[in-house]
Amino acid sequence: LPASVWKQTLAGLLAEDHSAQLGQIKAPTLIVWGDRDGIFTLEEQQQLDATIPNSTFKLYTETGHGLHVEWPQRFVNDLEAFAR
């Protein structure tokens, strides 16, 4: 995709606050986070986990924002186990 598409998409996501709707999510939700993530904080992930019903939080140590790239097999294993 062209960079302009990504920029427009991200701008739209940042412009609207959907946090009030998180408690309405009905689907089981897997939250994965790396403790070296420079974009999102542990507190934000814990808040998501507390707000979204039926959520599961997985912490990846010594891992940044791209945990699916840093630990692809572990990520796939966790995702498959969650989906069962």
JSON list of N, CA and C in Angstrom, two decimals:
[
{"chain": "A", "resi": 1, "resn": "LEU", "atom": "N", "xyz": [0.83, -1.18, 0.00]},
{"chain": "A", "resi": 1, "resn": "LEU", "atom": "CA", "xyz": [0.00, 0.00, 0.00]},
{"chain": "A", "resi": 1, "resn": "LEU", "atom": "C", "xyz": [0.88, 1.24, 0.00]},
{"chain": "A", "resi": 2, "resn": "PRO", "atom": "N", "xyz": [0.44, 2.28, -0.66]},
{"chain": "A", "resi": 2, "resn": "PRO", "atom": "CA", "xyz": [1.19, 3.53, -0.64]},
{"chain": "A", "resi": 2, "resn": "PRO", "atom": "C", "xyz": [1.21, 4.14, 0.77]},
{"chain": "A", "resi": 3, "resn": "ALA", "atom": "N", "xyz": [2.25, 4.86, 1.07]},
{"chain": "A", "resi": 3, "resn": "ALA", "atom": "CA", "xyz": [2.39, 5.49, 2.39]},
{"chain": "A", "resi": 3, "resn": "ALA", "atom": "C", "xyz": [1.21, 6.40, 2.70]},
{"chain": "A", "resi": 4, "resn": "SER", "atom": "N", "xyz": [0.66, 7.04, 1.71]},
{"chain": "A", "resi": 4, "resn": "SER", "atom": "CA", "xyz": [-0.46, 7.95, 1.95]},
{"chain": "A", "resi": 4, "resn": "SER", "atom": "C", "xyz": [-1.68, 7.22, 2.52]},
{"chain": "A", "resi": 5, "resn": "VAL", "atom": "N", "xyz": [-1.87, 5.97, 2.11]},
{"chain": "A", "resi": 5, "resn": "VAL", "atom": "CA", "xyz": [-2.99, 5.19, 2.64]},
{"chain": "A", "resi": 5, "resn": "VAL", "atom": "C", "xyz": [-2.78, 4.90, 4.12]},
{"chain": "A", "resi": 6, "resn": "TRP", "atom": "N", "xyz": [-1.57, 4.51, 4.48]},
{"chain": "A", "resi": 6, "resn": "TRP", "atom": "CA", "xyz": [-1.25, 4.26, 5.89]},
{"chain": "A", "resi": 6, "resn": "TRP", "atom": "C", "xyz": [-1.44, 5.53, 6.72]},
{"chain": "A", "resi": 7, "resn": "LYS", "atom": "N", "xyz": [-0.97, 6.64, 6.21]},
{"chain": "A", "resi": 7, "resn": "LYS", "atom": "CA", "xyz": [-1.09, 7.91, 6.94]},
{"chain": "A", "resi": 7, "resn": "LYS", "atom": "C", "xyz": [-2.55, 8.28, 7.17]},
{"chain": "A", "resi": 8, "resn": "GLN", "atom": "N", "xyz": [-3.37, 8.13, 6.15]},
{"chain": "A", "resi": 8, "resn": "GLN", "atom": "CA", "xyz": [-4.79, 8.45, 6.28]},
{"chain": "A", "resi": 8, "resn": "GLN", "atom": "C", "xyz": [-5.49, 7.50, 7.26]},
{"chain": "A", "resi": 9, "resn": "THR", "atom": "N", "xyz": [-5.13, 6.24, 7.20]},
{"chain": "A", "resi": 9, "resn": "THR", "atom": "CA", "xyz": [-5.72, 5.26, 8.10]},
{"chain": "A", "resi": 9, "resn": "THR", "atom": "C", "xyz": [-5.37, 5.57, 9.55]},
{"chain": "A", "resi": 10, "resn": "LEU", "atom": "N", "xyz": [-4.09, 5.81, 9.80]},
{"chain": "A", "resi": 10, "resn": "LEU", "atom": "CA", "xyz": [-3.66, 6.12, 11.16]},
{"chain": "A", "resi": 10, "resn": "LEU", "atom": "C", "xyz": [-4.26, 7.42, 11.66]},
{"chain": "A", "resi": 11, "resn": "ALA", "atom": "N", "xyz": [-4.35, 8.41, 10.81]},
{"chain": "A", "resi": 11, "resn": "ALA", "atom": "CA", "xyz": [-4.95, 9.69, 11.20]},
{"chain": "A", "resi": 11, "resn": "ALA", "atom": "C", "xyz": [-6.41, 9.47, 11.62]},
{"chain": "A", "resi": 12, "resn": "GLY", "atom": "N", "xyz": [-7.12, 8.65, 10.89]},
{"chain": "A", "resi": 12, "resn": "GLY", "atom": "CA", "xyz": [-8.50, 8.35, 11.23]},
{"chain": "A", "resi": 12, "resn": "GLY", "atom": "C", "xyz": [-8.63, 7.61, 12.55]},
{"chain": "A", "resi": 13, "resn": "LEU", "atom": "N", "xyz": [-7.72, 6.69, 12.80]},
{"chain": "A", "resi": 13, "resn": "LEU", "atom": "CA", "xyz": [-7.75, 5.95, 14.06]},
{"chain": "A", "resi": 13, "resn": "LEU", "atom": "C", "xyz": [-7.47, 6.85, 15.25]},
{"chain": "A", "resi": 14, "resn": "LEU", "atom": "N", "xyz": [-6.55, 7.78, 15.08]},
{"chain": "A", "resi": 14, "resn": "LEU", "atom": "CA", "xyz": [-6.19, 8.68, 16.17]},
{"chain": "A", "resi": 14, "resn": "LEU", "atom": "C", "xyz": [-7.23, 9.76, 16.40]},
{"chain": "A", "resi": 15, "resn": "ALA", "atom": "N", "xyz": [-8.01, 10.08, 15.39]},
{"chain": "A", "resi": 15, "resn": "ALA", "atom": "CA", "xyz": [-8.99, 11.17, 15.50]},
{"chain": "A", "resi": 15, "resn": "ALA", "atom": "C", "xyz": [-10.22, 10.77, 16.31]},
{"chain": "A", "resi": 16, "resn": "GLU", "atom": "N", "xyz": [-10.51, 9.50, 16.40]},
{"chain": "A", "resi": 16, "resn": "GLU", "atom": "CA", "xyz": [-11.71, 9.05, 17.09]},
{"chain": "A", "resi": 16, "resn": "GLU", "atom": "C", "xyz": [-11.35, 8.20, 18.29]},
{"chain": "A", "resi": 17, "resn": "ASP", "atom": "N", "xyz": [-12.07, 8.43, 19.39]},
{"chain": "A", "resi": 17, "resn": "ASP", "atom": "CA", "xyz": [-11.86, 7.67, 20.62]},
{"chain": "A", "resi": 17, "resn": "ASP", "atom": "C", "xyz": [-12.96, 6.60, 20.73]},
{"chain": "A", "resi": 18, "resn": "HIS", "atom": "N", "xyz": [-12.56, 5.36, 20.63]},
{"chain": "A", "resi": 18, "resn": "HIS", "atom": "CA", "xyz": [-13.51, 4.25, 20.70]},
{"chain": "A", "resi": 18, "resn": "HIS", "atom": "C", "xyz": [-13.44, 3.51, 22.04]},
{"chain": "A", "resi": 19, "resn": "SER", "atom": "N", "xyz": [-12.73, 4.07, 23.01]},
{"chain": "A", "resi": 19, "resn": "SER", "atom": "CA", "xyz": [-12.50, 3.36, 24.27]},
{"chain": "A", "resi": 19, "resn": "SER", "atom": "C", "xyz": [-13.80, 3.04, 25.01]},
{"chain": "A", "resi": 20, "resn": "ALA", "atom": "N", "xyz": [-14.82, 3.86, 24.87]},
{"chain": "A", "resi": 20, "resn": "ALA", "atom": "CA", "xyz": [-16.08, 3.59, 25.56]},
{"chain": "A", "resi": 20, "resn": "ALA", "atom": "C", "xyz": [-16.77, 2.34, 25.04]},
{"chain": "A", "resi": 21, "resn": "GLN", "atom": "N", "xyz": [-16.40, 1.89, 23.86]},
{"chain": "A", "resi": 21, "resn": "GLN", "atom": "CA", "xyz": [-17.03, 0.71, 23.26]},
{"chain": "A", "resi": 21, "resn": "GLN", "atom": "C", "xyz": [-16.29, -0.59, 23.58]},
{"chain": "A", "resi": 22, "resn": "LEU", "atom": "N", "xyz": [-15.14, -0.51, 24.21]},
{"chain": "A", "resi": 22, "resn": "LEU", "atom": "CA", "xyz": [-14.35, -1.71, 24.46]},
{"chain": "A", "resi": 22, "resn": "LEU", "atom": "C", "xyz": [-15.10, -2.73, 25.31]},
{"chain": "A", "resi": 23, "resn": "GLY", "atom": "N", "xyz": [-15.88, -2.28, 26.26]},
{"chain": "A", "resi": 23, "resn": "GLY", "atom": "CA", "xyz": [-16.63, -3.18, 27.12]},
{"chain": "A", "resi": 23, "resn": "GLY", "atom": "C", "xyz": [-17.74, -3.92, 26.41]},
{"chain": "A", "resi": 24, "resn": "GLN", "atom": "N", "xyz": [-18.05, -3.52, 25.18]},
{"chain": "A", "resi": 24, "resn": "GLN", "atom": "CA", "xyz": [-19.11, -4.16, 24.40]},
{"chain": "A", "resi": 24, "resn": "GLN", "atom": "C", "xyz": [-18.59, -5.27, 23.49]},
{"chain": "A", "resi": 25, "resn": "ILE", "atom": "N", "xyz": [-17.28, -5.45, 23.45]},
{"chain": "A", "resi": 25, "resn": "ILE", "atom": "CA", "xyz": [-16.71, -6.50, 22.60]},
{"chain": "A", "resi": 25, "resn": "ILE", "atom": "C", "xyz": [-17.16, -7.86, 23.12]},
{"chain": "A", "resi": 26, "resn": "LYS", "atom": "N", "xyz": [-17.73, -8.65, 22.26]},
{"chain": "A", "resi": 26, "resn": "LYS", "atom": "CA", "xyz": [-18.24, -9.97, 22.66]},
{"chain": "A", "resi": 26, "resn": "LYS", "atom": "C", "xyz": [-17.31, -11.12, 22.29]},
{"chain": "A", "resi": 27, "resn": "ALA", "atom": "N", "xyz": [-16.45, -10.90, 21.34]},
{"chain": "A", "resi": 27, "resn": "ALA", "atom": "CA", "xyz": [-15.54, -11.96, 20.89]},
{"chain": "A", "resi": 27, "resn": "ALA", "atom": "C", "xyz": [-14.38, -12.12, 21.87]},
{"chain": "A", "resi": 28, "resn": "PRO", "atom": "N", "xyz": [-13.95, -13.36, 22.12]},
{"chain": "A", "resi": 28, "resn": "PRO", "atom": "CA", "xyz": [-12.73, -13.55, 22.90]},
{"chain": "A", "resi": 28, "resn": "PRO", "atom": "C", "xyz": [-11.60, -12.75, 22.25]},
{"chain": "A", "resi": 29, "resn": "THR", "atom": "N", "xyz": [-10.82, -12.08, 23.07]},
{"chain": "A", "resi": 29, "resn": "THR", "atom": "CA", "xyz": [-9.80, -11.16, 22.55]},
{"chain": "A", "resi": 29, "resn": "THR", "atom": "C", "xyz": [-8.44, -11.49, 23.15]},
{"chain": "A", "resi": 30, "resn": "LEU", "atom": "N", "xyz": [-7.46, -11.68, 22.29]},
{"chain": "A", "resi": 30, "resn": "LEU", "atom": "CA", "xyz": [-6.08, -11.92, 22.73]},
{"chain": "A", "resi": 30, "resn": "LEU", "atom": "C", "xyz": [-5.31, -10.61, 22.64]},
{"chain": "A", "resi": 31, "resn": "ILE", "atom": "N", "xyz": [-4.73, -10.20, 23.76]},
{"chain": "A", "resi": 31, "resn": "ILE", "atom": "CA", "xyz": [-3.91, -9.00, 23.82]},
{"chain": "A", "resi": 31, "resn": "ILE", "atom": "C", "xyz": [-2.47, -9.47, 24.03]},
{"chain": "A", "resi": 32, "resn": "VAL", "atom": "N", "xyz": [-1.59, -9.15, 23.11]},
{"chain": "A", "resi": 32, "resn": "VAL", "atom": "CA", "xyz": [-0.18, -9.51, 23.23]},
{"chain": "A", "resi": 32, "resn": "VAL", "atom": "C", "xyz": [0.63, -8.23, 23.27]},
{"chain": "A", "resi": 33, "resn": "TRP", "atom": "N", "xyz": [1.65, -8.21, 24.11]},
{"chain": "A", "resi": 33, "resn": "TRP", "atom": "CA", "xyz": [2.44, -7.00, 24.29]},
{"chain": "A", "resi": 33, "resn": "TRP", "atom": "C", "xyz": [3.87, -7.37, 24.67]},
{"chain": "A", "resi": 34, "resn": "GLY", "atom": "N", "xyz": [4.82, -6.65, 24.08]},
{"chain": "A", "resi": 34, "resn": "GLY", "atom": "CA", "xyz": [6.23, -6.82, 24.41]},
{"chain": "A", "resi": 34, "resn": "GLY", "atom": "C", "xyz": [6.68, -5.77, 25.41]},
{"chain": "A", "resi": 35, "resn": "ASP", "atom": "N", "xyz": [7.41, -6.19, 26.43]},
{"chain": "A", "resi": 35, "resn": "ASP", "atom": "CA", "xyz": [7.79, -5.26, 27.50]},
{"chain": "A", "resi": 35, "resn": "ASP", "atom": "C", "xyz": [8.78, -4.18, 27.06]},
{"chain": "A", "resi": 36, "resn": "ARG", "atom": "N", "xyz": [9.28, -4.27, 25.85]},
{"chain": "A", "resi": 36, "resn": "ARG", "atom": "CA", "xyz": [10.14, -3.21, 25.31]},
{"chain": "A", "resi": 36, "resn": "ARG", "atom": "C", "xyz": [9.43, -2.41, 24.22]},
{"chain": "A", "resi": 37, "resn": "ASP", "atom": "N", "xyz": [8.12, -2.50, 24.19]},
{"chain": "A", "resi": 37, "resn": "ASP", "atom": "CA", "xyz": [7.31, -1.76, 23.22]},
{"chain": "A", "resi": 37, "resn": "ASP", "atom": "C", "xyz": [7.47, -0.26, 23.50]},
{"chain": "A", "resi": 38, "resn": "GLY", "atom": "N", "xyz": [7.90, 0.47, 22.49]},
{"chain": "A", "resi": 38, "resn": "GLY", "atom": "CA", "xyz": [8.10, 1.91, 22.64]},
{"chain": "A", "resi": 38, "resn": "GLY", "atom": "C", "xyz": [6.88, 2.73, 22.25]},
{"chain": "A", "resi": 39, "resn": "ILE", "atom": "N", "xyz": [5.79, 2.06, 21.90]},
{"chain": "A", "resi": 39, "resn": "ILE", "atom": "CA", "xyz": [4.58, 2.76, 21.45]},
{"chain": "A", "resi": 39, "resn": "ILE", "atom": "C", "xyz": [3.48, 2.67, 22.50]},
{"chain": "A", "resi": 40, "resn": "PHE", "atom": "N", "xyz": [3.23, 1.48, 23.01]},
{"chain": "A", "resi": 40, "resn": "PHE", "atom": "CA", "xyz": [2.17, 1.28, 23.99]},
{"chain": "A", "resi": 40, "resn": "PHE", "atom": "C", "xyz": [2.77, 0.87, 25.33]},
{"chain": "A", "resi": 41, "resn": "THR", "atom": "N", "xyz": [2.11, 1.23, 26.42]},
{"chain": "A", "resi": 41, "resn": "THR", "atom": "CA", "xyz": [2.62, 0.94, 27.76]},
{"chain": "A", "resi": 41, "resn": "THR", "atom": "C", "xyz": [1.93, -0.29, 28.35]},
{"chain": "A", "resi": 42, "resn": "LEU", "atom": "N", "xyz": [2.56, -0.84, 29.37]},
{"chain": "A", "resi": 42, "resn": "LEU", "atom": "CA", "xyz": [1.98, -1.96, 30.10]},
{"chain": "A", "resi": 42, "resn": "LEU", "atom": "C", "xyz": [0.64, -1.54, 30.70]},
{"chain": "A", "resi": 43, "resn": "GLU", "atom": "N", "xyz": [0.58, -0.34, 31.25]},
{"chain": "A", "resi": 43, "resn": "GLU", "atom": "CA", "xyz": [-0.65, 0.14, 31.86]},
{"chain": "A", "resi": 43, "resn": "GLU", "atom": "C", "xyz": [-1.80, 0.18, 30.84]},
{"chain": "A", "resi": 44, "resn": "GLU", "atom": "N", "xyz": [-1.50, 0.58, 29.62]},
{"chain": "A", "resi": 44, "resn": "GLU", "atom": "CA", "xyz": [-2.53, 0.61, 28.57]},
{"chain": "A", "resi": 44, "resn": "GLU", "atom": "C", "xyz": [-3.03, -0.80, 28.26]},
{"chain": "A", "resi": 45, "resn": "GLN", "atom": "N", "xyz": [-2.11, -1.75, 28.22]},
{"chain": "A", "resi": 45, "resn": "GLN", "atom": "CA", "xyz": [-2.50, -3.13, 27.93]},
{"chain": "A", "resi": 45, "resn": "GLN", "atom": "C", "xyz": [-3.31, -3.73, 29.07]},
{"chain": "A", "resi": 46, "resn": "GLN", "atom": "N", "xyz": [-2.92, -3.41, 30.30]},
{"chain": "A", "resi": 46, "resn": "GLN", "atom": "CA", "xyz": [-3.66, -3.89, 31.45]},
{"chain": "A", "resi": 46, "resn": "GLN", "atom": "C", "xyz": [-5.07, -3.29, 31.48]},
{"chain": "A", "resi": 47, "resn": "GLN", "atom": "N", "xyz": [-5.18, -2.03, 31.07]},
{"chain": "A", "resi": 47, "resn": "GLN", "atom": "CA", "xyz": [-6.50, -1.39, 31.01]},
{"chain": "A", "resi": 47, "resn": "GLN", "atom": "C", "xyz": [-7.37, -2.06, 29.95]},
{"chain": "A", "resi": 48, "resn": "LEU", "atom": "N", "xyz": [-6.77, -2.37, 28.79]},
{"chain": "A", "resi": 48, "resn": "LEU", "atom": "CA", "xyz": [-7.52, -3.11, 27.76]},
{"chain": "A", "resi": 48, "resn": "LEU", "atom": "C", "xyz": [-8.02, -4.44, 28.31]},
{"chain": "A", "resi": 49, "resn": "ASP", "atom": "N", "xyz": [-7.12, -5.15, 28.98]},
{"chain": "A", "resi": 49, "resn": "ASP", "atom": "CA", "xyz": [-7.46, -6.47, 29.52]},
{"chain": "A", "resi": 49, "resn": "ASP", "atom": "C", "xyz": [-8.58, -6.36, 30.55]},
{"chain": "A", "resi": 50, "resn": "ALA", "atom": "N", "xyz": [-8.55, -5.31, 31.36]},
{"chain": "A", "resi": 50, "resn": "ALA", "atom": "CA", "xyz": [-9.57, -5.12, 32.39]},
{"chain": "A", "resi": 50, "resn": "ALA", "atom": "C", "xyz": [-10.91, -4.67, 31.79]},
{"chain": "A", "resi": 51, "resn": "THR", "atom": "N", "xyz": [-10.87, -4.00, 30.66]},
{"chain": "A", "resi": 51, "resn": "THR", "atom": "CA", "xyz": [-12.07, -3.42, 30.06]},
{"chain": "A", "resi": 51, "resn": "THR", "atom": "C", "xyz": [-12.77, -4.36, 29.09]},
{"chain": "A", "resi": 52, "resn": "ILE", "atom": "N", "xyz": [-12.01, -5.15, 28.35]},
{"chain": "A", "resi": 52, "resn": "ILE", "atom": "CA", "xyz": [-12.59, -6.04, 27.34]},
{"chain": "A", "resi": 52, "resn": "ILE", "atom": "C", "xyz": [-13.00, -7.36, 28.00]},
{"chain": "A", "resi": 53, "resn": "PRO", "atom": "N", "xyz": [-14.29, -7.67, 27.98]},
{"chain": "A", "resi": 53, "resn": "PRO", "atom": "CA", "xyz": [-14.73, -8.95, 28.56]},
{"chain": "A", "resi": 53, "resn": "PRO", "atom": "C", "xyz": [-14.09, -10.13, 27.82]},
{"chain": "A", "resi": 54, "resn": "ASN", "atom": "N", "xyz": [-13.79, -11.16, 28.55]},
{"chain": "A", "resi": 54, "resn": "ASN", "atom": "CA", "xyz": [-13.26, -12.39, 27.96]},
{"chain": "A", "resi": 54, "resn": "ASN", "atom": "C", "xyz": [-11.96, -12.16, 27.19]},
{"chain": "A", "resi": 55, "resn": "SER", "atom": "N", "xyz": [-11.10, -11.29, 27.74]},
{"chain": "A", "resi": 55, "resn": "SER", "atom": "CA", "xyz": [-9.81, -11.06, 27.10]},
{"chain": "A", "resi": 55, "resn": "SER", "atom": "C", "xyz": [-8.72, -11.86, 27.80]},
{"chain": "A", "resi": 56, "resn": "THR", "atom": "N", "xyz": [-7.66, -12.12, 27.07]},
{"chain": "A", "resi": 56, "resn": "THR", "atom": "CA", "xyz": [-6.49, -12.81, 27.59]},
{"chain": "A", "resi": 56, "resn": "THR", "atom": "C", "xyz": [-5.28, -11.96, 27.27]},
{"chain": "A", "resi": 57, "resn": "PHE", "atom": "N", "xyz": [-4.44, -11.71, 28.28]},
{"chain": "A", "resi": 57, "resn": "PHE", "atom": "CA", "xyz": [-3.26, -10.87, 28.10]},
{"chain": "A", "resi": 57, "resn": "PHE", "atom": "C", "xyz": [-2.01, -11.74, 28.15]},
{"chain": "A", "resi": 58, "resn": "LYS", "atom": "N", "xyz": [-1.16, -11.61, 27.13]},
{"chain": "A", "resi": 58, "resn": "LYS", "atom": "CA", "xyz": [0.12, -12.34, 27.07]},
{"chain": "A", "resi": 58, "resn": "LYS", "atom": "C", "xyz": [1.24, -11.32, 27.03]},
{"chain": "A", "resi": 59, "resn": "LEU", "atom": "N", "xyz": [2.17, -11.44, 27.95]},
{"chain": "A", "resi": 59, "resn": "LEU", "atom": "CA", "xyz": [3.33, -10.56, 28.01]},
{"chain": "A", "resi": 59, "resn": "LEU", "atom": "C", "xyz": [4.55, -11.27, 27.44]},
{"chain": "A", "resi": 60, "resn": "TYR", "atom": "N", "xyz": [5.20, -10.63, 26.49]},
{"chain": "A", "resi": 60, "resn": "TYR", "atom": "CA", "xyz": [6.44, -11.15, 25.91]},
{"chain": "A", "resi": 60, "resn": "TYR", "atom": "C", "xyz": [7.59, -10.34, 26.49]},
{"chain": "A", "resi": 61, "resn": "THR", "atom": "N", "xyz": [8.49, -11.00, 27.23]},
{"chain": "A", "resi": 61, "resn": "THR", "atom": "CA", "xyz": [9.62, -10.28, 27.81]},
{"chain": "A", "resi": 61, "resn": "THR", "atom": "C", "xyz": [10.71, -10.07, 26.77]},
{"chain": "A", "resi": 62, "resn": "GLU", "atom": "N", "xyz": [11.48, -9.02, 27.00]},
{"chain": "A", "resi": 62, "resn": "GLU", "atom": "CA", "xyz": [12.60, -8.65, 26.13]},
{"chain": "A", "resi": 62, "resn": "GLU", "atom": "C", "xyz": [12.16, -8.56, 24.66]},
{"chain": "A", "resi": 63, "resn": "THR", "atom": "N", "xyz": [10.98, -7.99, 24.44]},
{"chain": "A", "resi": 63, "resn": "THR", "atom": "CA", "xyz": [10.39, -7.92, 23.11]},
{"chain": "A", "resi": 63, "resn": "THR", "atom": "C", "xyz": [9.80, -6.54, 22.88]},
{"chain": "A", "resi": 64, "resn": "GLY", "atom": "N", "xyz": [9.95, -6.04, 21.66]},
{"chain": "A", "resi": 64, "resn": "GLY", "atom": "CA", "xyz": [9.43, -4.72, 21.31]},
{"chain": "A", "resi": 64, "resn": "GLY", "atom": "C", "xyz": [8.03, -4.78, 20.71]},
{"chain": "A", "resi": 65, "resn": "HIS", "atom": "N", "xyz": [7.71, -3.76, 19.92]},
{"chain": "A", "resi": 65, "resn": "HIS", "atom": "CA", "xyz": [6.38, -3.62, 19.34]},
{"chain": "A", "resi": 65, "resn": "HIS", "atom": "C", "xyz": [6.10, -4.69, 18.27]},
{"chain": "A", "resi": 66, "resn": "GLY", "atom": "N", "xyz": [7.13, -5.17, 17.61]},
{"chain": "A", "resi": 66, "resn": "GLY", "atom": "CA", "xyz": [6.96, -6.16, 16.54]},
{"chain": "A", "resi": 66, "resn": "GLY", "atom": "C", "xyz": [7.14, -7.58, 17.04]},
{"chain": "A", "resi": 67, "resn": "LEU", "atom": "N", "xyz": [6.44, -7.94, 18.09]},
{"chain": "A", "resi": 67, "resn": "LEU", "atom": "CA", "xyz": [6.65, -9.26, 18.69]},
{"chain": "A", "resi": 67, "resn": "LEU", "atom": "C", "xyz": [6.35, -10.40, 17.73]},
{"chain": "A", "resi": 68, "resn": "HIS", "atom": "N", "xyz": [5.43, -10.20, 16.80]},
{"chain": "A", "resi": 68, "resn": "HIS", "atom": "CA", "xyz": [5.12, -11.24, 15.82]},
{"chain": "A", "resi": 68, "resn": "HIS", "atom": "C", "xyz": [6.29, -11.45, 14.85]},
{"chain": "A", "resi": 69, "resn": "VAL", "atom": "N", "xyz": [7.17, -10.46, 14.74]},
{"chain": "A", "resi": 69, "resn": "VAL", "atom": "CA", "xyz": [8.36, -10.58, 13.90]},
{"chain": "A", "resi": 69, "resn": "VAL", "atom": "C", "xyz": [9.52, -11.13, 14.72]},
{"chain": "A", "resi": 70, "resn": "GLU", "atom": "N", "xyz": [9.63, -10.66, 15.96]},
{"chain": "A", "resi": 70, "resn": "GLU", "atom": "CA", "xyz": [10.73, -11.09, 16.83]},
{"chain": "A", "resi": 70, "resn": "GLU", "atom": "C", "xyz": [10.57, -12.54, 17.29]},
{"chain": "A", "resi": 71, "resn": "TRP", "atom": "N", "xyz": [9.36, -12.97, 17.53]},
{"chain": "A", "resi": 71, "resn": "TRP", "atom": "CA", "xyz": [9.06, -14.32, 18.01]},
{"chain": "A", "resi": 71, "resn": "TRP", "atom": "C", "xyz": [7.93, -14.94, 17.18]},
{"chain": "A", "resi": 72, "resn": "PRO", "atom": "N", "xyz": [8.15, -15.14, 15.88]},
{"chain": "A", "resi": 72, "resn": "PRO", "atom": "CA", "xyz": [7.04, -15.59, 15.01]},
{"chain": "A", "resi": 72, "resn": "PRO", "atom": "C", "xyz": [6.44, -16.94, 15.43]},
{"chain": "A", "resi": 73, "resn": "GLN", "atom": "N", "xyz": [7.26, -17.91, 15.77]},
{"chain": "A", "resi": 73, "resn": "GLN", "atom": "CA", "xyz": [6.71, -19.22, 16.12]},
{"chain": "A", "resi": 73, "resn": "GLN", "atom": "C", "xyz": [5.96, -19.17, 17.44]},
{"chain": "A", "resi": 74, "resn": "ARG", "atom": "N", "xyz": [6.50, -18.47, 18.41]},
{"chain": "A", "resi": 74, "resn": "ARG", "atom": "CA", "xyz": [5.81, -18.33, 19.69]},
{"chain": "A", "resi": 74, "resn": "ARG", "atom": "C", "xyz": [4.47, -17.62, 19.48]},
{"chain": "A", "resi": 75, "resn": "PHE", "atom": "N", "xyz": [4.49, -16.55, 18.68]},
{"chain": "A", "resi": 75, "resn": "PHE", "atom": "CA", "xyz": [3.25, -15.82, 18.41]},
{"chain": "A", "resi": 75, "resn": "PHE", "atom": "C", "xyz": [2.21, -16.72, 17.76]},
{"chain": "A", "resi": 76, "resn": "VAL", "atom": "N", "xyz": [2.62, -17.48, 16.75]},
{"chain": "A", "resi": 76, "resn": "VAL", "atom": "CA", "xyz": [1.69, -18.39, 16.07]},
{"chain": "A", "resi": 76, "resn": "VAL", "atom": "C", "xyz": [1.17, -19.44, 17.04]},
{"chain": "A", "resi": 77, "resn": "ASN", "atom": "N", "xyz": [2.04, -19.99, 17.87]},
{"chain": "A", "resi": 77, "resn": "ASN", "atom": "CA", "xyz": [1.62, -20.99, 18.85]},
{"chain": "A", "resi": 77, "resn": "ASN", "atom": "C", "xyz": [0.60, -20.40, 19.83]},
{"chain": "A", "resi": 78, "resn": "ASP", "atom": "N", "xyz": [0.88, -19.19, 20.31]},
{"chain": "A", "resi": 78, "resn": "ASP", "atom": "CA", "xyz": [-0.05, -18.53, 21.24]},
{"chain": "A", "resi": 78, "resn": "ASP", "atom": "C", "xyz": [-1.39, -18.25, 20.56]},
{"chain": "A", "resi": 79, "resn": "LEU", "atom": "N", "xyz": [-1.33, -17.80, 19.33]},
{"chain": "A", "resi": 79, "resn": "LEU", "atom": "CA", "xyz": [-2.55, -17.49, 18.58]},
{"chain": "A", "resi": 79, "resn": "LEU", "atom": "C", "xyz": [-3.37, -18.76, 18.32]},
{"chain": "A", "resi": 80, "resn": "GLU", "atom": "N", "xyz": [-2.69, -19.84, 17.93]},
{"chain": "A", "resi": 80, "resn": "GLU", "atom": "CA", "xyz": [-3.40, -21.11, 17.70]},
{"chain": "A", "resi": 80, "resn": "GLU", "atom": "C", "xyz": [-4.02, -21.64, 18.98]},
{"chain": "A", "resi": 81, "resn": "ALA", "atom": "N", "xyz": [-3.28, -21.57, 20.08]},
{"chain": "A", "resi": 81, "resn": "ALA", "atom": "CA", "xyz": [-3.81, -22.04, 21.36]},
{"chain": "A", "resi": 81, "resn": "ALA", "atom": "C", "xyz": [-5.02, -21.21, 21.79]},
{"chain": "A", "resi": 82, "resn": "PHE", "atom": "N", "xyz": [-4.94, -19.92, 21.57]},
{"chain": "A", "resi": 82, "resn": "PHE", "atom": "CA", "xyz": [-6.05, -19.03, 21.93]},
{"chain": "A", "resi": 82, "resn": "PHE", "atom": "C", "xyz": [-7.29, -19.32, 21.08]},
{"chain": "A", "resi": 83, "resn": "ALA", "atom": "N", "xyz": [-7.08, -19.62, 19.81]},
{"chain": "A", "resi": 83, "resn": "ALA", "atom": "CA", "xyz": [-8.19, -19.83, 18.89]},
{"chain": "A", "resi": 83, "resn": "ALA", "atom": "C", "xyz": [-8.92, -21.15, 19.12]},
{"chain": "A", "resi": 84, "resn": "ARG", "atom": "N", "xyz": [-8.31, -22.07, 19.85]},
{"chain": "A", "resi": 84, "resn": "ARG", "atom": "CA", "xyz": [-8.94, -23.38, 20.09]},
{"chain": "A", "resi": 84, "resn": "ARG", "atom": "C", "xyz": [-10.08, -23.29, 21.06]}
]
